[in-house]
């Protein structure tokens, strides 16, 4: 064999064989290449096996066993197949593997930014291009800091089945500091192409144990709603019900500093679990997109310091958020116009700049929002506000110190005019700001076990004909009115202990029915021109 950049040696181990990282066993003499450059300069013999110790240099993580395929005329893909200079027929190949390593395609992961073809984004693109045409869909990103000039090329349904994973936050993809305006439309890390003409759903995607850092504070390119995602999976186009994208799992992901959203998932039957998303220009996590997903669940997540919402629920039915913390965002959670139904369970929304939970705009016809085990605390514009929709229900909610904005015009909870039905089992509102601890303007409302403490006023009802029923509770240390009911409305109270200046204020033609309530610690039981009916035994 001619002299070349190849070292030959004979490896003697037990039985005369050795074990390579590719899990392929060879025996006897082995050719060793220390980089891809030398591999491309040395043709092999039919059936010859060799060891590639690294992509750029020995032990850089890009090495594996290789073998010479004498009949191959495949193109050089920069990772699995290597063409030798001047050789038309015959290729060096890596053996088939269940998992592909991005370092096999030249990713450095050493925290150094490189221009041209050595930039890590090209290695990721070459890797994704390879898997779209092969059955192997598992891609491993070893621990390291991968500096990208821009986002990875858009993926599509050809990448269905992709599993992309690393070693937790030690496997970090980061956009570099000096991104130019020419790349302002490619600030995403991973995004799926919604505009593809195939009309095929995105499905069976699993992304886990990685960190995605958009680095927006450093590269200083302005936000665009169509770019800048950490992970963005919503399907290729608007597909009819039953054909929408589905089966996406995103787990153990740290996503930060993106120009739009940290993680957006709009595929049905999907789970986003154990994630942190912070410092994004828009939202931490979001559900919705071009389709109307069903059964998307967010479990055990933390969203903080996002300049819009911690969690944005923009569309879908059967959307769930479980065991979460949203803090120091513009608002903790938002329910948008197209949302059908959602449940928030065992969550804390604290120290956000405006509200803990915000629902605005005309809701979908089947709108149902359910809260259970929720704590809102120190949100200056209020703990929770719902403006429009068919139904809002609460299992349990505690509001602590909400509503203390600069004008002290917030509240604990506001159920506004266009909510048709409101039902709650247990509500505690402690030290609320503003005029009232709770405003209930729904057409029909029922609250059990209501506790409001240290408020200027307690509960305010609607002024145009709502029916409000409160069973059980304690209004404690209320400075003014415990209950205010207004024009053409009906309030039913039972088993309530009232402590304040005035128990009930009833205006105009409204009616209040009182049963087994304790007025012993109010200065005045009743004021106003409406009707109060006392039933059962009430303590005056």
XYZ file of C-alpha atoms in Angstrom:
540
model
C 0.000 0.000 0.000
C 1.341 3.453 -0.895
C 2.620 5.825 1.814
C -0.241 8.033 3.090
C -1.651 9.616 6.254
C -2.463 6.224 7.679
C -0.975 4.410 10.624
C -1.061 0.628 10.596
C -0.914 -1.515 13.626
C -1.908 -4.953 14.824
C -4.150 -5.041 17.885
C -3.855 -8.060 20.127
C -6.539 -8.625 22.721
C -8.112 -11.744 24.126
C -8.968 -13.916 21.154
C -7.121 -11.543 18.793
C -9.946 -9.012 18.424
C -10.893 -5.563 19.674
C -14.164 -3.673 20.338
C -14.848 -0.330 18.674
C -17.441 2.327 19.680
C -19.672 1.238 16.816
C -20.216 -2.103 18.561
C -18.677 -3.905 15.532
C -15.920 -6.422 16.234
C -12.986 -6.846 13.873
C -9.868 -8.958 14.022
C -6.306 -8.800 12.862
C -4.727 -5.763 11.184
C -6.661 -2.486 11.355
C -6.063 0.694 9.426
C -6.330 3.843 11.573
C -7.302 7.290 10.258
C -6.992 10.259 12.598
C -9.377 12.523 10.675
C -11.856 12.651 7.813
C -9.379 14.530 5.622
C -6.976 11.573 5.620
C -9.867 9.139 5.128
C -10.881 10.971 1.962
C -7.350 10.670 0.648
C -6.918 6.905 0.913
C -8.965 4.306 -0.976
C -9.424 0.948 0.665
C -9.725 -2.616 -0.513
C -12.970 -4.535 -0.811
C -14.135 -5.589 2.637
C -11.379 -3.667 4.415
C -12.208 -2.330 7.898
C -10.582 0.676 9.521
C -10.805 2.885 12.590
C -11.560 6.595 12.246
C -10.385 8.110 15.539
C -11.963 11.556 15.038
C -13.625 13.885 12.558
C -11.077 16.727 12.688
C -8.510 15.124 14.980
C -8.156 12.063 17.134
C -10.546 11.704 20.067
C -12.765 14.688 19.160
C -15.886 12.509 19.374
C -16.402 12.144 15.638
C -14.723 8.783 15.270
C -16.058 5.273 14.740
C -15.340 2.095 12.831
C -15.535 2.429 9.015
C -15.377 -0.043 6.177
C -14.694 0.116 2.425
C -17.633 -0.616 0.102
C -16.003 -1.403 -3.242
C -19.266 -1.091 -5.233
C -20.659 2.138 -3.811
C -21.043 5.290 -5.896
C -23.079 7.190 -3.267
C -22.526 10.869 -2.729
C -20.403 12.079 0.146
C -22.848 13.110 2.907
C -20.182 14.455 5.291
C -21.038 11.976 7.992
C -21.855 8.393 7.048
C -20.420 8.041 3.520
C -17.061 9.479 2.445
C -15.844 9.734 -1.141
C -12.148 9.379 -1.751
C -10.620 12.050 -3.956
C -10.295 10.869 -7.562
C -12.129 7.565 -6.960
C -15.378 7.136 -8.886
C -16.389 3.779 -7.441
C -15.869 2.721 -3.850
C -16.619 4.574 -0.594
C -15.653 4.565 3.057
C -18.769 4.070 5.195
C -19.676 3.937 8.837
C -21.514 0.722 9.779
C -25.270 0.872 10.211
C -26.190 2.119 13.675
C -29.387 2.552 15.665
C -28.286 6.021 16.760
C -26.497 8.716 14.783
C -24.058 11.080 16.494
C -23.943 14.724 15.311
C -20.191 14.668 15.823
C -20.005 12.063 13.068
C -21.116 14.892 10.775
C -18.516 17.342 12.023
C -20.196 19.113 14.935
C -17.521 20.525 17.249
C -19.372 21.314 20.464
C -16.339 23.115 21.902
C -17.934 26.550 22.382
C -15.950 28.096 19.511
C -17.778 29.907 16.719
C -16.569 29.070 13.231
C -17.609 30.542 9.924
C -18.163 28.701 6.664
C -18.693 24.969 6.428
C -17.024 24.347 9.787
C -19.895 26.095 11.598
C -21.804 23.609 13.732
C -25.127 24.405 12.057
C -23.905 22.699 8.879
C -23.155 19.518 10.788
C -26.678 19.491 12.218
C -28.167 20.187 8.786
C -26.171 17.374 7.173
C -27.261 15.023 9.939
C -30.950 15.943 9.507
C -30.645 15.581 5.755
C -29.252 12.091 6.204
C -31.963 10.824 8.553
C -34.799 12.006 6.319
C -33.711 9.402 3.775
C -32.940 6.539 6.168
C -34.795 4.392 8.661
C -32.543 5.413 11.540
C -34.133 8.459 13.207
C -32.308 8.677 16.544
C -29.803 11.535 16.777
C -27.492 11.952 19.748
C -25.985 15.317 20.688
C -23.114 14.687 23.130
C -22.389 17.126 25.951
C -20.875 20.304 24.570
C -21.594 23.893 23.565
C -22.563 24.070 19.886
C -22.397 27.625 18.515
C -24.694 28.132 15.506
C -24.686 30.963 12.979
C -28.461 30.532 12.539
C -31.198 27.980 13.055
C -31.179 24.441 11.766
C -32.888 24.085 8.369
C -36.677 23.649 8.568
C -37.816 20.090 9.123
C -40.955 18.473 7.715
C -42.906 15.216 7.640
C -39.897 13.416 6.132
C -38.385 13.683 9.608
C -41.295 11.923 11.295
C -40.029 9.504 13.912
C -37.127 11.786 14.866
C -35.671 11.332 18.336
C -33.190 14.099 19.123
C -31.502 13.919 22.511
C -28.427 14.869 24.451
C -26.955 14.890 27.950
C -29.299 17.413 29.546
C -28.384 21.078 29.755
C -24.745 20.090 29.094
C -25.793 19.547 25.460
C -26.411 23.172 24.503
C -27.201 24.720 21.132
C -26.602 28.485 21.174
C -26.915 31.182 18.536
C -23.737 33.213 18.444
C -23.387 36.853 19.445
C -22.796 38.463 16.060
C -25.809 37.325 14.032
C -26.455 39.729 11.176
C -29.739 41.048 9.820
C -29.501 38.613 6.892
C -30.140 35.797 9.351
C -32.967 37.547 11.218
C -35.515 35.150 9.707
C -33.613 32.070 10.861
C -33.343 32.604 14.607
C -35.149 29.401 15.504
C -33.362 26.339 16.809
C -35.803 23.661 15.613
C -38.880 24.415 13.527
C -41.127 22.323 11.315
C -42.174 23.710 7.940
C -45.897 24.528 8.081
C -45.953 25.734 4.495
C -44.884 22.529 2.803
C -47.179 21.438 0.000
C -47.322 17.787 1.027
C -50.169 18.281 3.470
C -48.827 15.446 5.614
C -49.002 15.585 9.398
C -46.003 15.924 11.663
C -45.976 12.917 13.998
C -43.940 10.734 16.344
C -41.343 13.311 17.384
C -39.356 12.970 20.620
C -36.945 15.715 21.744
C -35.334 15.423 25.146
C -32.399 16.226 27.423
C -31.020 19.307 25.674
C -30.643 23.069 26.066
C -31.629 25.593 23.360
C -30.288 29.128 23.861
C -31.384 31.830 21.416
C -28.931 34.310 22.951
C -31.199 37.219 21.914
C -29.807 39.710 24.433
C -26.395 39.394 22.771
C -27.184 39.361 19.056
C -29.712 42.221 19.421
C -31.974 41.423 16.478
C -35.582 42.554 16.894
C -38.396 40.088 17.513
C -40.391 38.604 14.646
C -43.496 36.553 15.310
C -42.579 34.095 12.563
C -39.063 33.341 13.799
C -37.012 32.893 16.882
C -38.440 29.731 18.430
C -36.532 27.275 20.547
C -38.729 24.347 19.489
C -41.675 24.941 17.151
C -43.905 22.011 16.140
C -47.397 22.767 14.856
C -47.736 20.769 11.653
C -47.200 21.579 7.994
C -50.519 23.220 7.203
C -54.101 23.470 8.391
C -55.238 19.879 8.308
C -58.834 18.796 8.987
C -59.801 17.180 12.275
C -58.527 13.620 12.382
C -55.591 14.457 10.097
C -53.817 16.991 12.291
C -50.247 16.512 13.488
C -49.895 14.295 16.548
C -47.688 12.354 18.967
C -44.980 14.823 19.963
C -43.049 14.479 23.211
C -40.725 17.179 24.515
C -39.007 16.296 27.783
C -36.188 17.571 30.002
C -35.579 20.643 27.848
C -34.097 23.997 28.857
C -35.089 26.703 26.364
C -34.124 30.334 26.846
C -33.492 33.744 25.288
C -35.399 33.296 22.030
C -36.873 36.055 19.895
C -40.372 34.595 20.150
C -41.362 31.438 22.092
C -39.252 28.961 24.020
C -41.353 25.884 23.181
C -44.468 25.795 21.000
C -46.360 22.557 20.462
C -49.536 22.401 18.397
C -49.698 18.690 17.659
C -52.515 16.570 19.096
C -51.922 13.858 21.690
C -48.649 15.465 22.731
C -46.777 15.953 26.008
C -44.344 18.677 27.096
C -42.748 17.525 30.358
C -40.037 18.689 32.766
C -39.077 21.841 30.891
C -37.777 25.282 31.804
C -38.301 28.227 29.492
C -37.114 31.703 30.375
C -35.943 35.046 29.020
C -37.909 34.797 25.755
C -39.267 37.856 23.958
C -42.765 36.369 23.828
C -43.868 33.254 25.761
C -42.220 30.505 27.733
C -44.385 27.659 26.396
C -47.314 27.843 24.003
C -49.929 25.562 22.486
C -51.653 26.258 19.188
C -50.578 27.227 15.729
C -51.954 26.524 12.280
C -54.192 23.676 13.428
C -56.529 23.172 16.394
C -54.821 20.514 18.542
C -56.516 18.268 21.081
C -55.148 16.626 24.222
C -51.883 18.527 24.594
C -50.481 18.276 28.127
C -47.770 20.363 29.789
C -46.405 18.669 32.933
C -43.982 20.008 35.527
C -42.657 23.135 33.844
C -41.214 26.458 34.925
C -41.538 29.663 32.904
C -39.964 32.891 34.103
C -38.808 36.292 32.856
C -40.662 35.977 29.555
C -41.724 39.344 28.178
C -45.254 38.197 27.388
C -46.776 35.041 28.936
C -45.366 32.126 30.856
C -47.847 29.767 29.192
C -49.911 30.865 26.204
C -52.999 28.796 25.389
C -53.916 30.077 21.953
C -56.082 27.249 20.589
C -57.127 23.658 21.087
C -59.349 21.417 23.205
C -58.411 19.263 26.155
C -55.304 21.344 26.865
C -53.747 20.672 30.289
C -51.061 22.311 32.401
C -50.042 20.350 35.507
C -47.513 21.018 38.306
C -46.057 24.294 37.077
C -44.557 27.606 38.130
C -44.941 30.833 36.142
C -43.149 33.780 37.721
C -41.796 37.179 36.727
C -43.417 37.133 33.273
C -45.595 39.897 31.807
C -48.487 37.606 32.805
C -48.385 34.078 34.137
C -50.870 32.431 31.776
C -53.074 33.585 28.903
C -56.092 31.958 27.324
C -56.663 33.361 23.831
C -59.705 33.677 21.573
C -59.532 30.311 19.813
C -59.120 28.143 22.905
C -61.901 25.629 23.423
C -61.150 23.939 26.750
C -58.228 23.903 29.143
C -57.374 22.763 32.674
C -54.685 24.220 34.938
C -53.846 22.001 37.930
C -51.404 22.355 40.830
C -49.759 25.515 39.567
C -48.303 28.696 40.999
C -48.448 32.036 39.208
C -46.446 34.494 41.272
C -44.740 37.879 40.953
C -45.778 38.406 37.349
C -45.770 41.983 36.103
C -49.522 42.205 35.473
C -51.931 39.278 36.089
C -51.529 35.710 37.125
C -54.102 34.398 34.608
C -55.555 36.423 31.736
C -58.371 35.428 29.366
C -59.467 37.994 26.815
C -61.305 38.238 23.514
C -64.339 36.372 22.217
C -63.936 32.750 23.240
C -64.775 29.656 21.215
C -68.362 28.415 21.512
C -67.383 25.416 23.644
C -65.032 27.372 25.872
C -64.470 25.781 29.294
C -61.603 26.777 31.562
C -61.004 24.787 34.762
C -58.609 25.603 37.621
C -57.708 23.328 40.529
C -54.968 23.574 43.128
C -53.920 27.004 41.815
C -52.050 29.693 43.773
C -51.707 33.243 42.478
C -49.544 35.618 44.474
C -48.293 39.195 44.188
C -49.608 39.823 40.673
C -50.292 43.585 40.694
C -53.232 43.664 38.257
C -54.982 40.645 39.763
C -54.782 36.933 40.364
C -57.116 35.793 37.567
C -59.400 37.490 35.046
C -61.863 35.835 32.663
C -63.724 38.023 30.170
C -65.706 35.870 27.769
C -66.851 32.292 27.348
C -69.303 29.538 28.097
C -67.989 28.246 31.420
C -65.266 28.761 34.041
C -64.932 26.301 36.941
C -62.596 26.233 39.936
C -61.808 23.306 42.206
C -59.568 25.317 44.534
C -57.757 28.617 44.149
C -55.785 30.780 46.585
C -55.058 34.416 45.735
C -52.472 36.093 47.997
C -51.667 39.790 47.796
C -52.890 40.174 44.217
C -54.170 43.443 42.791
C -51.827 45.906 44.457
C -50.856 47.854 41.336
C -49.634 51.443 41.464
C -53.215 52.746 41.467
C -54.349 49.965 43.827
C -57.107 49.127 41.338
C -56.532 45.409 40.918
C -58.466 42.506 42.449
C -58.090 38.911 43.539
C -60.395 37.322 40.954
C -62.576 38.876 38.231
C -65.240 36.862 36.403
C -66.425 39.350 33.845
C -69.702 40.170 32.078
C -69.658 37.676 29.240
C -68.918 34.503 31.179
C -72.182 32.558 31.058
C -71.555 30.156 33.949
C -69.086 30.197 36.847
C -68.745 27.452 39.480
C -66.183 27.198 42.284
C -65.698 24.786 45.188
C -63.088 26.590 47.286
C -61.702 30.106 46.904
C -59.424 32.016 49.282
C -58.569 35.646 48.583
C -56.114 37.103 51.084
C -55.034 40.755 51.229
C -56.294 41.757 47.767
C -55.785 45.229 46.332
C -58.395 47.415 44.648
C -62.039 48.030 45.480
C -63.169 44.398 45.781
C -61.514 41.108 46.540
C -63.695 39.352 43.959
C -65.936 40.548 41.169
C -68.433 37.996 39.890
C -70.300 39.259 36.832
C -71.139 35.898 35.255
C -74.773 35.317 34.275
C -75.016 32.349 36.669
C -72.464 31.815 39.439
C -72.100 29.409 42.370
C -69.310 29.538 44.936
C -68.825 27.173 47.861
C -66.414 27.853 50.729
C -65.440 31.450 49.989
C -62.891 33.110 52.259
C -61.876 36.739 51.711
C -59.605 38.423 54.254
C -58.172 41.928 54.703
C -59.973 43.517 51.749
C -61.370 46.997 51.126
C -64.631 45.352 50.005
C -65.555 41.705 49.600
C -67.715 40.576 46.636
C -69.299 42.665 43.911
C -72.079 41.245 41.721
C -73.123 42.336 38.246
C -75.475 45.274 37.718
C -77.717 43.727 35.054
C -79.411 40.567 36.172
C -77.053 37.851 37.294
C -77.777 35.087 39.783
C -75.096 34.544 42.401
C -75.159 31.788 45.033
C -72.569 31.530 47.811
C -72.658 28.569 50.200
C -70.332 28.610 53.187
C -67.384 30.794 53.970
C -65.964 33.708 55.882
C -65.491 37.343 54.892
C -62.942 38.493 57.455
C -61.720 41.991 58.279
C -63.519 43.673 55.383
C -63.129 47.440 55.640
C -66.322 48.358 53.730
C -69.007 46.205 52.089
C -68.955 42.449 52.485
C -71.370 42.006 49.543
C -72.604 44.466 46.942
C -75.436 43.387 44.647
C -76.833 45.678 41.957
C -79.628 46.214 39.451
C -82.032 43.324 38.760
C -79.758 40.680 40.231
C -80.248 37.958 42.794
C -77.832 36.955 45.555
C -78.310 33.839 47.697
C -76.174 33.519 50.840
C -76.041 30.586 53.245
C -73.703 29.729 56.117
C -71.536 32.826 55.711
C -69.744 34.643 58.517
C -69.400 38.364 57.783
C -66.994 40.803 59.450
C -66.954 44.361 58.126
C -68.563 47.777 58.023
C -71.671 46.684 56.077
C -72.903 43.157 55.521
C -74.975 43.591 52.360
C -75.551 46.540 50.027
C -78.512 46.012 47.678
C -79.395 48.543 44.986
C -82.612 49.130 43.035
C -84.664 46.044 42.204
C -82.176 43.380 43.294
C -83.091 40.642 45.797
C -80.911 38.934 48.416
C -81.930 35.695 50.162
C -80.066 35.064 53.426
C -80.038 31.743 55.284
C -78.043 30.798 58.417
C -75.532 33.648 58.168
C -73.625 35.412 60.958
C -73.873 39.223 60.925
C -72.707 39.690 64.518
C -69.436 41.360 63.514
C -70.725 43.893 60.995
C -71.646 47.448 61.919
C -74.649 47.543 59.578
C -76.497 44.500 58.253
C -78.040 46.093 55.220
C -78.066 49.282 53.124
C -79.681 50.219 49.817
C -83.061 50.098 48.117
C -83.311 46.430 47.236
C -84.980 43.539 49.061
C -83.366 41.240 51.647
C -85.174 38.062 52.714
C -83.946 36.440 55.928
C -84.635 32.709 56.119
C -83.743 30.143 58.756
C -81.763 31.215 61.822
C -79.358 34.125 61.220
C -77.117 35.608 63.883
C -77.522 39.390 63.995
